[in-house]
XYZ file of N, CA and C in Angstrom:
372
model
N 119.063 107.088 145.840
C 117.892 105.855 145.850
C 117.608 105.552 144.345
N 117.584 106.745 143.651
C 117.228 106.493 142.131
C 118.215 105.420 141.367
N 119.500 105.348 141.589
C 120.364 104.559 140.932
C 120.002 103.146 141.515
N 119.724 102.933 142.752
C 119.424 101.584 143.324
C 118.114 101.026 142.731
N 117.055 101.894 142.559
C 115.844 101.437 141.949
C 115.988 100.892 140.455
N 116.718 101.857 139.750
C 117.015 101.474 138.412
C 117.880 100.216 138.184
N 118.795 99.940 139.079
C 119.535 98.625 139.097
C 118.703 97.509 139.590
N 117.754 97.665 140.425
C 116.690 96.834 140.827
C 115.873 96.446 139.634
N 115.316 97.427 138.950
C 114.502 97.200 137.864
C 115.111 96.471 136.802
N 116.422 96.748 136.366
C 117.161 96.236 135.433
C 117.314 94.685 135.722
N 117.710 94.497 137.051
C 117.877 93.018 137.415
C 116.501 92.314 137.257
N 115.518 92.955 137.719
C 114.175 92.096 137.717
C 113.841 91.864 136.200
N 114.004 92.860 135.266
C 113.750 92.646 133.919
C 114.686 91.510 133.240
N 115.906 91.563 133.638
C 116.755 90.523 133.200
C 116.483 89.140 133.688
N 115.951 88.915 134.950
C 115.530 87.742 135.457
C 114.329 87.325 134.810
N 113.296 88.100 134.432
C 112.165 87.707 133.843
C 112.387 87.435 132.342
N 113.388 88.041 131.700
C 113.804 87.745 130.396
C 114.246 86.220 130.362
N 115.187 85.896 131.198
C 115.787 84.565 131.402
C 114.611 83.404 131.553
N 113.598 83.786 132.522
C 112.632 82.722 132.710
C 111.777 82.562 131.563
N 111.421 83.629 130.916
C 110.683 83.651 129.615
C 111.391 82.829 128.638
N 112.482 83.031 128.271
C 113.350 82.287 127.473
C 113.401 80.877 127.830
N 113.330 80.554 128.943
C 113.496 79.010 129.277
C 112.089 78.302 129.323
N 111.048 79.108 129.379
C 109.725 78.416 129.415
C 109.261 78.033 128.082
N 108.465 76.884 128.086
C 108.086 76.405 126.837
C 106.898 77.558 126.172
N 106.783 77.504 124.936
C 105.809 78.330 124.356
C 104.630 77.939 124.851
N 103.642 78.892 124.748
C 102.107 78.669 125.133
C 101.521 77.628 124.399
N 100.967 76.605 124.993
C 100.235 75.441 124.493
C 101.318 74.387 123.978
N 102.535 74.564 124.085
C 103.465 73.445 123.775
C 103.603 72.594 124.860
N 103.560 71.328 124.579
C 103.792 70.333 125.497
C 105.237 69.834 125.698
N 105.741 69.562 126.955
C 107.075 69.113 127.070
C 107.229 67.878 126.316
N 108.326 67.558 125.540
C 108.716 66.356 124.706
C 108.420 65.105 125.603
N 108.748 64.955 126.754
C 108.733 63.949 127.624
C 107.163 63.489 128.100
N 106.302 64.452 127.762
C 104.993 64.114 128.274
C 104.453 63.020 127.538
N 103.769 61.962 128.192
C 103.121 61.019 127.504
C 101.684 61.336 127.180
N 101.275 60.785 125.936
C 100.075 60.970 125.526
C 98.842 60.242 126.268
N 97.933 60.866 126.606
C 96.773 60.264 127.439
C 95.639 60.132 126.396
N 95.129 58.796 126.581
C 93.861 58.405 125.768
C 92.802 57.904 126.733
N 91.666 58.685 126.606
C 90.573 58.269 127.496
C 89.838 57.064 126.869
N 89.668 56.149 127.706
C 88.773 55.021 127.366
C 87.655 54.785 128.269
N 86.509 54.528 127.666
C 85.334 54.077 128.468
C 85.129 52.510 128.415
N 84.566 51.938 129.469
C 83.978 50.687 129.541
C 82.609 50.727 130.008
N 81.679 50.055 129.280
C 80.317 49.759 129.605
C 79.857 48.442 128.910
N 78.871 47.959 129.663
C 78.287 46.716 128.972
C 78.123 46.843 127.429
N 78.618 46.215 126.640
C 79.472 45.150 126.517
C 80.556 45.771 125.479
N 81.063 46.866 125.865
C 81.887 47.554 124.854
C 83.122 48.325 125.620
N 84.238 48.596 125.045
C 85.268 49.595 125.173
C 85.102 50.689 124.078
N 85.124 51.983 124.553
C 85.375 53.070 123.502
C 86.430 54.001 123.748
N 87.453 54.002 122.979
C 87.456 53.346 121.565
C 87.796 51.975 121.624
N 87.267 51.157 120.598
C 87.648 49.804 120.504
C 88.869 49.426 120.011
N 89.506 50.459 119.123
C 90.952 50.419 118.541
C 91.488 51.521 118.992
N 92.794 51.382 119.701
C 93.740 52.214 120.154
C 95.018 52.248 119.331
N 95.261 53.400 118.530
C 96.484 53.365 117.750
C 97.643 54.200 118.476
N 98.881 53.518 118.220
C 100.074 54.151 118.728
C 101.213 53.830 117.887
N 102.259 54.364 118.112
C 103.569 53.975 117.296
C 104.430 53.162 118.229
N 105.178 52.366 117.524
C 105.963 51.412 118.130
C 107.055 52.142 119.140
N 107.251 51.788 120.251
C 108.002 52.427 121.152
C 107.439 53.610 121.964
N 106.395 53.987 121.446
C 105.610 55.204 122.029
C 104.944 54.620 123.410
N 105.038 55.451 124.514
C 104.324 55.234 125.772
C 103.138 55.985 125.825
N 101.917 55.569 126.184
C 100.594 56.186 126.220
C 100.133 55.730 127.512
N 99.322 56.626 128.144
C 98.537 56.490 129.249
C 97.062 56.524 128.891
N 96.577 55.149 129.426
C 94.995 55.041 129.116
C 94.397 55.311 130.332
N 93.529 56.281 130.344
C 92.703 56.656 131.401
C 91.252 56.053 131.162
N 91.034 54.904 131.932
C 89.896 54.126 131.696
C 88.896 54.280 132.796
N 87.548 54.475 132.261
C 86.530 54.765 133.326
C 85.293 53.899 133.002
N 84.758 53.138 133.887
C 83.642 52.396 133.698
C 82.475 53.307 133.889
N 81.495 53.239 132.895
C 80.209 54.017 132.893
C 78.997 53.247 133.664
N 79.210 52.203 133.962
C 77.947 51.425 134.542
C 78.531 50.421 135.666
N 79.310 49.633 135.640
C 79.679 48.639 136.770
C 81.113 48.368 136.726
N 81.547 47.258 137.518
C 82.818 46.898 137.586
C 83.167 46.073 136.320
N 84.422 46.400 135.627
C 84.792 45.746 134.508
C 86.367 45.349 134.590
N 86.988 44.813 133.775
C 88.405 44.525 133.797
C 89.030 45.005 132.483
N 90.239 45.353 132.620
C 90.976 45.628 131.329
C 92.174 44.721 131.282
N 92.190 43.705 130.432
C 93.413 42.782 130.219
C 93.991 42.845 128.963
N 95.319 43.031 128.995
C 96.172 42.822 127.684
C 97.156 41.837 128.037
N 96.889 40.608 127.733
C 97.813 39.547 127.977
C 99.275 39.768 127.495
N 99.345 40.266 126.188
C 100.669 40.366 125.587
C 101.488 41.544 126.171
N 100.981 42.505 127.077
C 101.595 43.294 127.567
C 101.651 43.364 129.191
N 101.145 42.116 129.587
C 101.109 41.857 131.071
C 100.300 42.990 131.847
N 99.191 43.362 131.259
C 98.403 44.354 131.884
C 96.923 43.559 132.279
N 96.682 43.668 133.642
C 95.089 43.123 134.048
C 94.945 44.001 135.164
N 93.982 45.055 134.743
C 93.576 45.952 135.835
C 91.949 45.818 136.060
N 91.592 46.300 137.225
C 90.217 46.195 137.732
C 89.695 47.756 137.369
N 88.480 47.870 136.906
C 88.017 49.195 136.392
C 86.719 49.374 137.300
N 86.701 50.284 138.334
C 85.635 50.397 139.260
C 84.885 51.660 138.774
N 83.375 51.493 138.759
C 82.594 52.747 138.211
C 82.896 54.040 139.041
N 82.893 55.171 138.318
C 83.173 56.287 139.026
C 84.638 56.642 139.332
N 85.437 55.860 138.921
C 87.017 56.051 139.327
C 87.798 55.992 137.813
N 88.939 56.564 137.798
C 89.695 56.582 136.695
C 90.820 55.694 136.857
N 91.058 54.723 136.062
C 92.282 53.747 136.268
C 93.147 54.081 135.246
N 94.348 54.482 135.567
C 95.506 54.724 134.709
C 96.330 53.627 134.332
N 96.509 53.344 133.197
C 97.328 52.141 132.626
C 98.322 52.703 131.791
N 99.657 52.725 131.940
C 100.716 52.980 131.164
C 101.158 51.818 130.103
N 101.028 52.138 128.912
C 101.159 50.996 127.867
C 102.378 51.480 127.029
N 103.274 50.527 126.728
C 104.385 50.712 125.646
C 104.404 49.477 124.866
N 104.313 49.522 123.472
C 104.543 48.459 122.759
C 105.671 48.673 121.864
N 106.436 47.644 122.062
C 107.844 47.626 121.419
C 107.956 47.523 119.944
N 106.950 46.815 119.312
C 107.044 46.580 117.767
C 105.644 46.535 117.411
N 105.592 46.889 116.016
C 104.402 47.073 115.210
C 103.655 45.709 115.278
N 102.327 45.843 115.214
C 101.470 44.838 115.169
C 100.053 45.104 115.928
N 99.266 44.159 115.982
C 97.985 44.274 116.633
C 97.889 43.389 117.888
N 97.506 44.033 119.013
C 97.419 43.433 120.238
C 96.125 43.493 120.773
N 95.470 42.374 121.164
C 94.139 42.322 121.618
C 93.945 42.573 123.121
N 92.897 43.253 123.459
C 92.638 43.336 124.912
C 91.121 42.938 125.147
N 90.723 42.809 126.393
C 89.407 42.378 126.629
C 89.008 42.634 128.014
N 87.631 42.485 128.398
C 87.176 42.637 129.666
C 87.431 41.415 130.559
N 88.008 41.451 131.596
C 88.495 40.237 132.320
C 87.538 40.070 133.615
N 86.423 40.852 133.793
C 85.587 40.732 134.836
C 84.112 40.340 134.247
N 83.641 39.132 134.537
C 82.204 39.009 133.826
C 81.230 39.878 134.074
N 80.598 40.450 133.146
C 79.537 41.533 133.236
C 78.401 41.384 132.533
N 78.051 40.054 132.248
C 76.760 39.807 131.761
C 76.743 38.843 130.400
N 75.790 38.845 129.746
C 75.578 37.828 128.509
C 76.496 38.260 127.412
N 76.738 39.446 127.304
C 77.725 39.979 126.118
C 79.108 40.011 126.446
N 79.527 39.594 127.752
C 80.878 39.756 128.196
C 81.914 39.242 127.354
N 81.698 38.185 126.552
C 82.709 37.503 125.651
C 82.935 38.383 124.452
N 82.050 39.253 124.217
C 82.191 40.331 123.059
C 82.903 41.543 123.335
N 83.025 41.857 124.664
C 83.750 43.001 125.056
C 85.292 42.979 124.999
N 85.636 43.384 123.797
C 87.133 43.380 123.552
C 87.555 44.474 122.469
N 88.675 44.671 122.249
C 89.243 45.761 121.418
C 90.594 45.236 120.995
N 91.288 46.245 120.380
C 92.843 45.919 119.965
C 93.570 47.280 119.979
N 94.903 46.996 120.412
C 95.835 48.067 120.191
C 96.299 47.990 118.856
N 96.474 48.796 118.009
C 97.145 48.785 116.673
C 98.445 49.563 116.778
N 99.527 49.044 116.778
C 100.855 49.525 116.764
C 101.524 49.766 115.312
N 101.673 51.056 115.046
C 102.280 51.353 113.805
C 103.823 51.425 113.900
N 104.604 51.232 112.880
C 106.025 51.235 112.878
C 106.465 52.719 113.222
């Protein structure tokens, strides 16, 4: 029996070493993981109002309304989402080239609605 248990122990140790070698380092993110940016919407602003990313980078915007229904529209990227209070709306955005892309609230939310806007700044 002693020979069998030492073979099992050696096999288990080898299997654990292989798994540990293949696992990413603690705290390391897989390269394919998209960056997530939290955005809040409330009368009459988005926070942050300026979202920065690199050309070709895909980010996920997690947008939450703090007060009422809003919209998140980015015409240049064909994005038009409804933002419901208490829910997170996930929007995947990829900008192909450097520049500034405006976004705004697309659901009327009161007398300051026209000012509820921001921009995505895309760096090369």
